[in-house]
PDB file of C-alpha atoms in Angstrom:
ATOM      1  CA  MET A  12      47.309 -49.488-111.181  1.00 57.00           C
ATOM      2  CA  SER A  13      45.892 -50.456-114.555  1.00 77.00           C
ATOM      3  CA  ALA A  14      44.503 -47.862-116.966  1.00 80.00           C
ATOM      4  CA  ILE A  15      41.847 -48.314-119.653  1.00 83.00           C
ATOM      5  CA  PRO A  16      43.515 -50.134-122.577  1.00 84.00           C
ATOM      6  CA  GLY A  17      44.420 -47.727-125.384  1.00 85.00           C
ATOM      7  CA  TRP A  18      42.480 -49.730-127.972  1.00 89.00           C
ATOM      8  CA  LEU A  19      39.235 -48.864-126.091  1.00 88.00           C
ATOM      9  CA  LEU A  20      39.889 -45.108-126.339  1.00 92.00           C
ATOM     10  CA  ARG A  21      38.304 -44.902-129.811  1.00 94.00           C
ATOM     11  CA  HIS A  22      36.734 -41.420-129.591  1.00 95.00           C
ATOM     12  CA  SER A  23      37.984 -37.890-129.033  1.00 96.00           C
ATOM     13  CA  ILE A  24      36.167 -35.109-127.199  1.00 96.00           C
ATOM     14  CA  THR A  25      37.240 -31.538-126.514  1.00 97.00           C
ATOM     15  CA  VAL A  26      37.117 -30.448-122.865  1.00 96.00           C
ATOM     16  CA  GLU A  27      37.237 -26.852-121.562  1.00 96.00           C
ATOM     17  CA  ALA A  28      37.650 -27.386-117.804  1.00 96.00           C
ATOM     18  CA  TYR A  29      35.473 -25.160-115.602  1.00 96.00           C
ATOM     19  CA  GLU A  30      37.646 -22.946-113.365  1.00 94.00           C
ATOM     20  CA  GLY A  31      34.983 -20.907-111.557  1.00 92.00           C
ATOM     21  CA  SER A  32      33.152 -17.617-111.945  1.00 91.00           C
ATOM     22  CA  GLY A  33      34.864 -14.344-112.737  1.00 89.00           C
ATOM     23  CA  ALA A  34      33.796 -10.731-113.049  1.00 91.00           C
ATOM     24  CA  TYR A  35      32.528 -11.391-116.578  1.00 92.00           C
ATOM     25  CA  GLY A  36      30.934 -14.827-116.094  1.00 92.00           C
ATOM     26  CA  ASP A  37      32.207 -18.372-116.011  1.00 92.00           C
ATOM     27  CA  VAL A  38      35.918 -19.006-116.614  1.00 95.00           C
ATOM     28  CA  TYR A  39      37.186 -22.034-118.559  1.00 95.00           C
ATOM     29  CA  ALA A  40      40.651 -23.449-119.236  1.00 95.00           C
ATOM     30  CA  ALA A  41      41.966 -23.748-122.770  1.00 96.00           C
ATOM     31  CA  ALA A  42      40.372 -26.502-124.818  1.00 96.00           C
ATOM     32  CA  VAL A  43      42.081 -29.917-124.591  1.00 97.00           C
ATOM     33  CA  THR A  44      41.445 -32.918-126.839  1.00 96.00           C
ATOM     34  CA  VAL A  45      40.813 -36.054-124.748  1.00 95.00           C
ATOM     35  CA  ARG A  46      40.790 -39.634-125.999  1.00 95.00           C
ATOM     36  CA  CYS A  47      37.952 -41.648-124.481  1.00 95.00           C
ATOM     37  CA  PHE A  48      35.336 -44.328-124.947  1.00 94.00           C
ATOM     38  CA  LEU A  49      32.068 -42.459-125.514  1.00 95.00           C
ATOM     39  CA  ASP A  50      28.734 -44.023-124.610  1.00 93.00           C
ATOM     40  CA  GLN A  51      25.811 -41.968-125.915  1.00 93.00           C
ATOM     41  CA  GLN A  52      22.845 -43.320-124.010  1.00 92.00           C
ATOM     42  CA  THR A  53      20.318 -41.542-121.853  1.00 93.00           C
ATOM     43  CA  ARG A  54      20.259 -42.488-118.192  1.00 91.00           C
ATOM     44  CA  MET A  55      19.592 -41.035-114.750  1.00 92.00           C
ATOM     45  CA  VAL A  56      22.665 -39.900-112.792  1.00 90.00           C
ATOM     46  CA  ARG A  57      23.345 -37.922-109.645  1.00 88.00           C
ATOM     47  CA  SER A  58      24.843 -34.470-110.096  1.00 85.00           C
ATOM     48  CA  ALA A  59      27.669 -33.080-107.954  1.00 82.00           C
ATOM     49  CA  ASP A  60      25.121 -31.345-105.700  1.00 85.00           C
ATOM     50  CA  GLY A  61      23.182 -34.594-105.159  1.00 86.00           C
ATOM     51  CA  ALA A  62      20.202 -33.988-107.454  1.00 87.00           C
ATOM     52  CA  ASP A  63      18.963 -36.680-109.834  1.00 90.00           C
ATOM     53  CA  THR A  64      19.278 -35.570-113.474  1.00 90.00           C
ATOM     54  CA  THR A  65      19.383 -37.022-116.974  1.00 92.00           C
ATOM     55  CA  SER A  66      22.677 -37.699-118.731  1.00 91.00           C
ATOM     56  CA  SER A  67      22.765 -38.115-122.508  1.00 93.00           C
ATOM     57  CA  SER A  68      26.434 -39.108-122.836  1.00 94.00           C
ATOM     58  CA  THR A  69      29.183 -40.675-120.713  1.00 95.00           C
ATOM     59  CA  ALA A  70      32.882 -40.567-121.542  1.00 95.00           C
ATOM     60  CA  TYR A  71      35.328 -43.052-120.011  1.00 94.00           C
ATOM     61  CA  CYS A  72      38.752 -41.343-119.937  1.00 94.00           C
ATOM     62  CA  LEU A  73      42.167 -41.815-118.362  1.00 92.00           C
ATOM     63  CA  LEU A  74      42.346 -40.829-114.669  1.00 91.00           C
ATOM     64  CA  ALA A  75      44.595 -37.841-115.470  1.00 90.00           C
ATOM     65  CA  THR A  76      41.722 -36.154-117.364  1.00 92.00           C
ATOM     66  CA  VAL A  77      40.542 -32.840-115.889  1.00 93.00           C
ATOM     67  CA  ALA A  78      36.807 -32.329-116.351  1.00 95.00           C
ATOM     68  CA  PRO A  79      35.118 -30.941-113.220  1.00 95.00           C
ATOM     69  CA  PRO A  80      31.344 -30.391-113.099  1.00 94.00           C
ATOM     70  CA  GLY A  81      30.369 -27.367-115.213  1.00 94.00           C
ATOM     71  CA  SER A  82      33.080 -27.934-117.824  1.00 95.00           C
ATOM     72  CA  ARG A  83      32.184 -27.523-121.498  1.00 96.00           C
ATOM     73  CA  VAL A  84      32.598 -30.527-123.774  1.00 97.00           C
ATOM     74  CA  THR A  85      32.366 -30.805-127.557  1.00 96.00           C
ATOM     75  CA  LEU A  86      31.437 -34.283-128.753  1.00 95.00           C
ATOM     76  CA  PRO A  87      32.682 -35.862-132.024  1.00 94.00           C
ATOM     77  CA  ASP A  88      29.409 -34.928-133.794  1.00 93.00           C
ATOM     78  CA  GLY A  89      29.998 -31.235-132.914  1.00 94.00           C
ATOM     79  CA  ARG A  90      27.334 -31.101-130.211  1.00 94.00           C
ATOM     80  CA  GLN A  91      28.327 -29.057-127.149  1.00 96.00           C
ATOM     81  CA  THR A  92      27.355 -30.226-123.701  1.00 95.00           C
ATOM     82  CA  THR A  93      28.169 -29.651-120.024  1.00 95.00           C
ATOM     83  CA  VAL A  94      29.714 -32.005-117.455  1.00 95.00           C
ATOM     84  CA  ILE A  95      27.209 -33.050-114.786  1.00 95.00           C
ATOM     85  CA  ASN A  96      29.676 -35.047-112.710  1.00 93.00           C
ATOM     86  CA  ALA A  97      33.134 -36.654-113.017  1.00 93.00           C
ATOM     87  CA  LEU A  98      33.683 -39.819-111.011  1.00 91.00           C
ATOM     88  CA  ARG A  99      37.081 -41.397-110.281  1.00 90.00           C
ATOM     89  CA  ARG A 100      36.929 -45.154-110.786  1.00 88.00           C
ATOM     90  CA  ASP A 101      40.210 -46.208-109.189  1.00 85.00           C
ATOM     91  CA  GLY A 102      40.637 -49.864-108.202  1.00 81.00           C
ATOM     92  CA  GLY A 103      43.377 -49.021-105.700  1.00 80.00           C
ATOM     93  CA  GLY A 104      45.843 -51.467-107.167  1.00 80.00           C
ATOM     94  CA  LEU A 105      43.328 -54.160-108.123  1.00 80.00           C
ATOM     95  CA  ALA A 106      43.391 -55.457-111.680  1.00 79.00           C
ATOM     96  CA  THR A 107      40.595 -53.146-112.823  1.00 81.00           C
ATOM     97  CA  PRO A 108      40.703 -50.522-115.613  1.00 87.00           C
ATOM     98  CA  ASP A 109      41.132 -47.290-113.640  1.00 87.00           C
ATOM     99  CA  HIS A 110      39.384 -44.381-115.327  1.00 90.00           C
ATOM    100  CA  LEU A 111      37.435 -41.168-114.986  1.00 92.00           C
ATOM    101  CA  GLU A 112      33.720 -41.435-115.782  1.00 92.00           C
ATOM    102  CA  VAL A 113      32.518 -38.108-117.148  1.00 94.00           C
ATOM    103  CA  GLN A 114      28.703 -37.784-117.183  1.00 94.00           C
ATOM    104  CA  MET A 115      27.336 -35.067-119.494  1.00 94.00           C
ATOM    105  CA  GLU A 116      23.997 -33.395-120.153  1.00 91.00           C
TER     106      GLU A 116
END
């Protein structure tokens, strides 16, 4: 298994992983700083429930990153956004850069 090379992880985002709904609203884990490669371009993506939606940013992170759909993310410019979908890109032992693709609103 080969991870994204460290020199590509040039950005940092803050992720508050979505843990579900509680009696007082949505519940999030403590904020964690995640190194990533951040691509801020608008594109169409498919959400976790299968609907087509627009993503304004995509973060390419290490596979160990926890960022389920609904998680809150703070980008380097201070903008807060929400995870649309998080896709595991695992080459299964092939010489590919394994990573988690986090698509955000």
